[in-house]
XYZ file of C-alpha atoms in Angstrom:
348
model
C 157.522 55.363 57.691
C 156.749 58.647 56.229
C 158.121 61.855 57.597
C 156.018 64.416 59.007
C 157.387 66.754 56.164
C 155.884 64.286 53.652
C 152.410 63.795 55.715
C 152.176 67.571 54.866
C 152.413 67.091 51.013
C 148.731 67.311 48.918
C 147.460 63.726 48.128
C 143.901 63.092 47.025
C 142.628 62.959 50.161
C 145.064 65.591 52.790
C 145.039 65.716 56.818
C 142.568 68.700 56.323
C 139.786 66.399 54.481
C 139.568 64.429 57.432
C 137.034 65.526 59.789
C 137.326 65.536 63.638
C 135.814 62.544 64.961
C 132.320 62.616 66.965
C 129.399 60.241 67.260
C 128.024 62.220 64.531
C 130.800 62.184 61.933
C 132.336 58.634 62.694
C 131.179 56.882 59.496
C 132.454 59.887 57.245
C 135.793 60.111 59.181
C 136.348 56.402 59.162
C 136.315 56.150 55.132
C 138.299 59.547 55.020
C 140.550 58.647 57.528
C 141.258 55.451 55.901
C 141.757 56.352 52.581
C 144.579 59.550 53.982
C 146.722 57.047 55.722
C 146.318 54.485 52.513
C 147.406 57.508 50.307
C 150.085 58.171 52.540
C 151.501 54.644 52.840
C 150.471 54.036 56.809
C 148.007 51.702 56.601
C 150.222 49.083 56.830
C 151.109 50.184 60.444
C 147.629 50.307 61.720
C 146.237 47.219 59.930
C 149.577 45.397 61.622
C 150.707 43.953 58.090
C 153.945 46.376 58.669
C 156.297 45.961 61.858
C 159.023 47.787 61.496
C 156.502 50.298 63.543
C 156.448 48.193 66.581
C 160.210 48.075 66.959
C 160.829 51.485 66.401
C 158.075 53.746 67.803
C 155.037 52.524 68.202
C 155.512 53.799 71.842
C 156.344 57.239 70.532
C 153.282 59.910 71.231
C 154.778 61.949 69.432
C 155.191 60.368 66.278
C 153.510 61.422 63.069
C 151.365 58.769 63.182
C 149.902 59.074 66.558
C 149.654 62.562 65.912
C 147.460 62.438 63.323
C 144.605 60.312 65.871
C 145.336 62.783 68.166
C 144.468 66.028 66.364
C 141.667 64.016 64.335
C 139.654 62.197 67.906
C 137.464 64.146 70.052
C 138.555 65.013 73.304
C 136.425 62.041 75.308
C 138.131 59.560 73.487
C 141.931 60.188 73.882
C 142.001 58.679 77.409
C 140.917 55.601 75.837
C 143.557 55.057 73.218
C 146.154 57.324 74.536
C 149.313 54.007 75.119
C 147.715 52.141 73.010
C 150.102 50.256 70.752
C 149.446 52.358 67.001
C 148.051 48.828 65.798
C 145.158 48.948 68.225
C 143.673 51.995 68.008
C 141.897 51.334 65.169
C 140.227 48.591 66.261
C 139.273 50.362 69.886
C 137.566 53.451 67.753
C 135.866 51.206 65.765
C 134.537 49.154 68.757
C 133.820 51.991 70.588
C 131.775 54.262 67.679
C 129.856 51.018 66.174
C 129.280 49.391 69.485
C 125.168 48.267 69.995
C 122.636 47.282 72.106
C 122.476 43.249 71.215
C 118.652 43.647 72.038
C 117.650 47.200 70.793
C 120.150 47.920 68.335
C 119.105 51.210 67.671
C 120.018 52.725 71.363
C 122.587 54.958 71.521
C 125.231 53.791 74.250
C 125.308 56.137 77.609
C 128.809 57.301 77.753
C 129.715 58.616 81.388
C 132.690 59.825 82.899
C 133.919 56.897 83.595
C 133.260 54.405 80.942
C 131.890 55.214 77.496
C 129.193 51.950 77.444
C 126.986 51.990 79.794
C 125.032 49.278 79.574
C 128.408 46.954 78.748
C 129.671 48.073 81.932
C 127.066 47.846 84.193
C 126.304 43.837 83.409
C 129.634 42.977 83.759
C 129.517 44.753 87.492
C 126.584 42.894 87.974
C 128.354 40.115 86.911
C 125.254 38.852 84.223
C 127.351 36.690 81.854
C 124.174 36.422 79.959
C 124.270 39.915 79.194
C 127.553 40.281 78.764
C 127.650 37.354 76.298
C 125.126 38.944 74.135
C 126.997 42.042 73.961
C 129.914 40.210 72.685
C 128.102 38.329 69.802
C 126.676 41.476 68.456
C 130.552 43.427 68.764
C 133.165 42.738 67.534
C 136.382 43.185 69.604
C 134.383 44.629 73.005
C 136.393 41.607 74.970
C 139.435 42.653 74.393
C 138.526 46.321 74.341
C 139.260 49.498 76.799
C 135.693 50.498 78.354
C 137.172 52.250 81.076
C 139.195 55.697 81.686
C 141.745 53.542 83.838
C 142.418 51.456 80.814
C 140.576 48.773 81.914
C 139.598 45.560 79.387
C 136.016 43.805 80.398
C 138.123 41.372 82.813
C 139.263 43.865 84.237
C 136.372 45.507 86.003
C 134.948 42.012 86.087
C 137.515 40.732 88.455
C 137.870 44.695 90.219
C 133.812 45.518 90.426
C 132.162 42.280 90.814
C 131.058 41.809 94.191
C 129.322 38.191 94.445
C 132.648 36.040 94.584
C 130.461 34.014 92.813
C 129.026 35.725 89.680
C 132.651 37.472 89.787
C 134.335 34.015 88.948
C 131.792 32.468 86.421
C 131.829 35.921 84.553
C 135.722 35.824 84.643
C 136.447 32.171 83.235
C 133.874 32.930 80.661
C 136.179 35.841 79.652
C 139.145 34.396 80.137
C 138.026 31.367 77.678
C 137.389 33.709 74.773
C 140.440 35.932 75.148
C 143.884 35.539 74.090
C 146.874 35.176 75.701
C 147.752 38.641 74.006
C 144.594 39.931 75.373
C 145.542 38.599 78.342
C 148.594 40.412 78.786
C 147.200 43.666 78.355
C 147.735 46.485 80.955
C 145.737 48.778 82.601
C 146.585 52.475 82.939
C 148.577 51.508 86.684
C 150.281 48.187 84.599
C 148.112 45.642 85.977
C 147.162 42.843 83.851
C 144.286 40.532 84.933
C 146.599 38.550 86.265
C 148.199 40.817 88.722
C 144.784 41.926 89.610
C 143.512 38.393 90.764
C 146.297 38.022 92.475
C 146.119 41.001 95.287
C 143.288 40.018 95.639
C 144.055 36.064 96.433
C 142.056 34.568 93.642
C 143.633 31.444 92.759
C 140.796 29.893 90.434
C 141.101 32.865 88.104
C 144.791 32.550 88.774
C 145.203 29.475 87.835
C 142.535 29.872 84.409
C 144.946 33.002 83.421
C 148.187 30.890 84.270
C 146.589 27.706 82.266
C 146.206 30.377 79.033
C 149.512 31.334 78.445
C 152.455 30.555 81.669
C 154.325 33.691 80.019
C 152.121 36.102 81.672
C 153.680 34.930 85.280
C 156.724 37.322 84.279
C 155.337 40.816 82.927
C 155.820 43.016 85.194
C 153.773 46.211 86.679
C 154.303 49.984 87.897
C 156.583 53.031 87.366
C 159.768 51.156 86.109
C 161.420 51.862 90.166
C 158.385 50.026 91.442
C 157.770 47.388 88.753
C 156.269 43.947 90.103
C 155.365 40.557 88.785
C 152.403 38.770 89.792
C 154.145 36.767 92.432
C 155.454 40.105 94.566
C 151.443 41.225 94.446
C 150.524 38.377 96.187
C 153.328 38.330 98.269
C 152.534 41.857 99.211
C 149.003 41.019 100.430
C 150.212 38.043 102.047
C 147.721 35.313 99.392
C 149.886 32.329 100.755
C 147.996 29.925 98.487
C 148.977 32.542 95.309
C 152.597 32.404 96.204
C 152.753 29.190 96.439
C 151.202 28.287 93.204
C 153.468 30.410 91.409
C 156.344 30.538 93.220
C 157.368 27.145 90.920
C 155.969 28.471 87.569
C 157.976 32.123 88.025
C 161.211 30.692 88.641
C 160.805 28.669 85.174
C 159.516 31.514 83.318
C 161.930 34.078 84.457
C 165.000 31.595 83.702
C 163.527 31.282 80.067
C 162.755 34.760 79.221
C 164.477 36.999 76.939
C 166.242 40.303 78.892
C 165.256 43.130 78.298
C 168.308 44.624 79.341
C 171.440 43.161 80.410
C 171.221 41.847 84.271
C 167.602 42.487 83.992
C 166.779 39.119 85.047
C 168.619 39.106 88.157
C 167.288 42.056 89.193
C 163.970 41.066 88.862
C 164.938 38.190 90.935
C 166.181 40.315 93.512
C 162.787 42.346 93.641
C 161.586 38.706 94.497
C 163.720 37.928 96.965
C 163.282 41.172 98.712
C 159.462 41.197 98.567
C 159.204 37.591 99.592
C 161.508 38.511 102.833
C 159.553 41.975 103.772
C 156.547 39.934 103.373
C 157.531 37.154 105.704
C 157.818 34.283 103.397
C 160.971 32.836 104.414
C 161.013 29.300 103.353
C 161.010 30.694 99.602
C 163.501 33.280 99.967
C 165.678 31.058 101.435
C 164.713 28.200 98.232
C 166.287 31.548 95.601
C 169.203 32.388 97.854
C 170.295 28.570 97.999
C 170.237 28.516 94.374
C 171.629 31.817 93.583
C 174.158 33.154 96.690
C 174.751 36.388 94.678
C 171.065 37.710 94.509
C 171.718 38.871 97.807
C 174.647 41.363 96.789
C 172.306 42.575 93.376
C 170.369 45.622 93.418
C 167.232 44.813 92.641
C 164.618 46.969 90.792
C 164.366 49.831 93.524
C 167.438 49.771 94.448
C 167.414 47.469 97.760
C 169.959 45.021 98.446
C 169.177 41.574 99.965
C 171.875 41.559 102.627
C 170.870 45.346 103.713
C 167.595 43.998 103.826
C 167.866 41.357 106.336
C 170.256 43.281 108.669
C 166.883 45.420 109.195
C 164.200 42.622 109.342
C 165.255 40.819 112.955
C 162.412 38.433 112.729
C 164.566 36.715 109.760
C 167.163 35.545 112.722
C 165.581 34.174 115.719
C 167.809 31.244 116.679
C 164.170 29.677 116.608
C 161.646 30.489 113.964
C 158.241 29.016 113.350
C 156.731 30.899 110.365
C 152.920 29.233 108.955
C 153.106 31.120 106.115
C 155.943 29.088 104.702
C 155.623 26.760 106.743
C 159.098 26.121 107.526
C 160.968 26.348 111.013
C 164.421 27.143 112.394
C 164.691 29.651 109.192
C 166.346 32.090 110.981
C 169.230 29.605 111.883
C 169.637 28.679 108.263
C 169.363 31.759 107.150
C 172.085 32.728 109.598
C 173.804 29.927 108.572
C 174.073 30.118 104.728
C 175.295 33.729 104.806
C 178.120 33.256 107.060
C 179.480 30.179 105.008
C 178.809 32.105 101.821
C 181.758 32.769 99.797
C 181.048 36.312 99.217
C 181.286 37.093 103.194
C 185.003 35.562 103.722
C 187.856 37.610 102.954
């Protein structure tokens, strides 16, 4: 990647030629804009036909690169691409500045506070998949777009704003169908993905649709890195029984396939399990991971909570007598009681 010593160097087309992007300037600072970074050898980076970006950093605001669509976007726009990996942003500028009406083409789109197309937003809310579906046959890339200042994709809002259960469903699966699982995976500015979205709220039709796309997106995870959370803990958290359950199964497989990101990541994300399933209440699974990993309760998991300190302040884990509906288990106190003492790590 070029330095920011060589960005500086006179080409045929320099930084300065390129004008500051605005409604009214977007056609002449696309071409300019593209040519600058072709001149300059970038292109390759934000077309995606180069890498090396990605593994190096892509995440970096402050690299050249990302510099250069800073000082060259108007001010509205930056909270729309600002995270954004480099090899999207120049697909969400060109959605957003080329974006039409699919019946009156010649309308400008209301930008607001809140969400830069209007009328785009407000069917989804309403939940009109007609609409919506003729927005996305006359643009390009809207689906898997950011319309929102929280970072939100169409899904998104769909699953967040929609408030027939109904019209909130059809609208989603009709999404969901047309995206990828890449698209999929996408995060919103608070690191929710769709998927950890339906599943606060209990959903376990669009659960199960997202799940069905890609069983991969069962393991990203959510949050300031001390608060991260997969899907699972969500649901735990707002006690949707029928969530956890569903993929309680499918997050065990995933998380014993997937590559670390760190060393002893993985069993600290298992930990964060285990903890959240026990605040919440759901036993019987807690007890399923500590039968088939005794050491998750010594780990520190992602906020640094242990397992055993855990339990020695949740009493209702311990009654010699335990009926719990939510995991439908009983006597888990006794077993509980009982597989800790016997464990090997408690007898010295």
């Amino acid at each position: 990647m070029a330095s920011e010593e060589e960005l500086q160097e006179t080409n045929p087309i320099c930084q300065d030629d390129v004008p500051l992007l605005t409604k009214e300037s977007y056609m002449t600072w696309k071409d300019m804009m593209e040519k600058f970074l072709k001149n300059q050898g970038l292109w390759g980076y934000v077309d995606g036909t180069i890498h090396e970006l990605d593994q190096d950093s892509s995440k970096d605001k402050e690299s050249p690169l990302r510099k250069i669509f800073i000082m060259k976007c108007e001010a509205m726009v930056l909270s729309y691409i600002e995270g954004l990996d480099i090899r999207h942003i120049w697909g969400q500028l060109v959605t957003m500045y080329e974006f039409c009406h699919p019946t009156n083409p010649g309308e400008k789109m209301k930008r607001t506070h809140y969400t830069w197309c209007w009328p785009f937003y407000k069917a989804i809310v309403d939940g009109d998949w007609k609409t919506v579906s003729e927005f996305l046959s006359k643009n390009k890339g809207a689906l898997s777009a950011i319309i929102t200042t929280e970072g939100e994709l169409p899904l998104h809002v769909a699953l967040r704003q929609v408030q027939n259960k109904q019209r909130r469903d059809n609208l989603a699966k009709e999404l969901i169908k047309n995206m990828s699982a890449e698209d999929l995976s996408k995060q919103n500015k608070h690191g929710r993905t769709a998927l950890h979205i339906a599943a606060s709220d209990g959903n376990l039709k669009i659960v199960k649709a997202i799940v069905e796309k890609d069983k991969k997106l069962v393991t990203i995870q959510s949050g300031p890195s001390s608060m991260q959370t997969i899907p699972i803990m969500v649901a735990a958290s707002a006690h949707k029984k029928n969530v956890v359950d569903y993929l309680y199964p499918i997050t065990k497989s995933q998380e014993a396939n997937r590559k670390e990101v760190y060393p002893g990541e993985r069993e600290k994300v298992r930990a964060s399990l285990l903890n959240c399933l026990i605040w919440n209440n759901f036993y019987g699974l807690a007890f399923d991971l500590i039968h088939e990993n005794p050491s998750l309760v010594l780990i520190k998991d992602m906020n640094k909570g242990v397992t055993i300190l855990t339990l020695s302040i949740m009493p209702s884990a311990f009654p010699s007598s335990f009926s719990n509906k939510r995991s439908g288990s009983g006597m888990l106190g006794y077993h509980f009681q009982k597989f800790i003492y016997s464990c090997k790590y408690f007898h010295h």
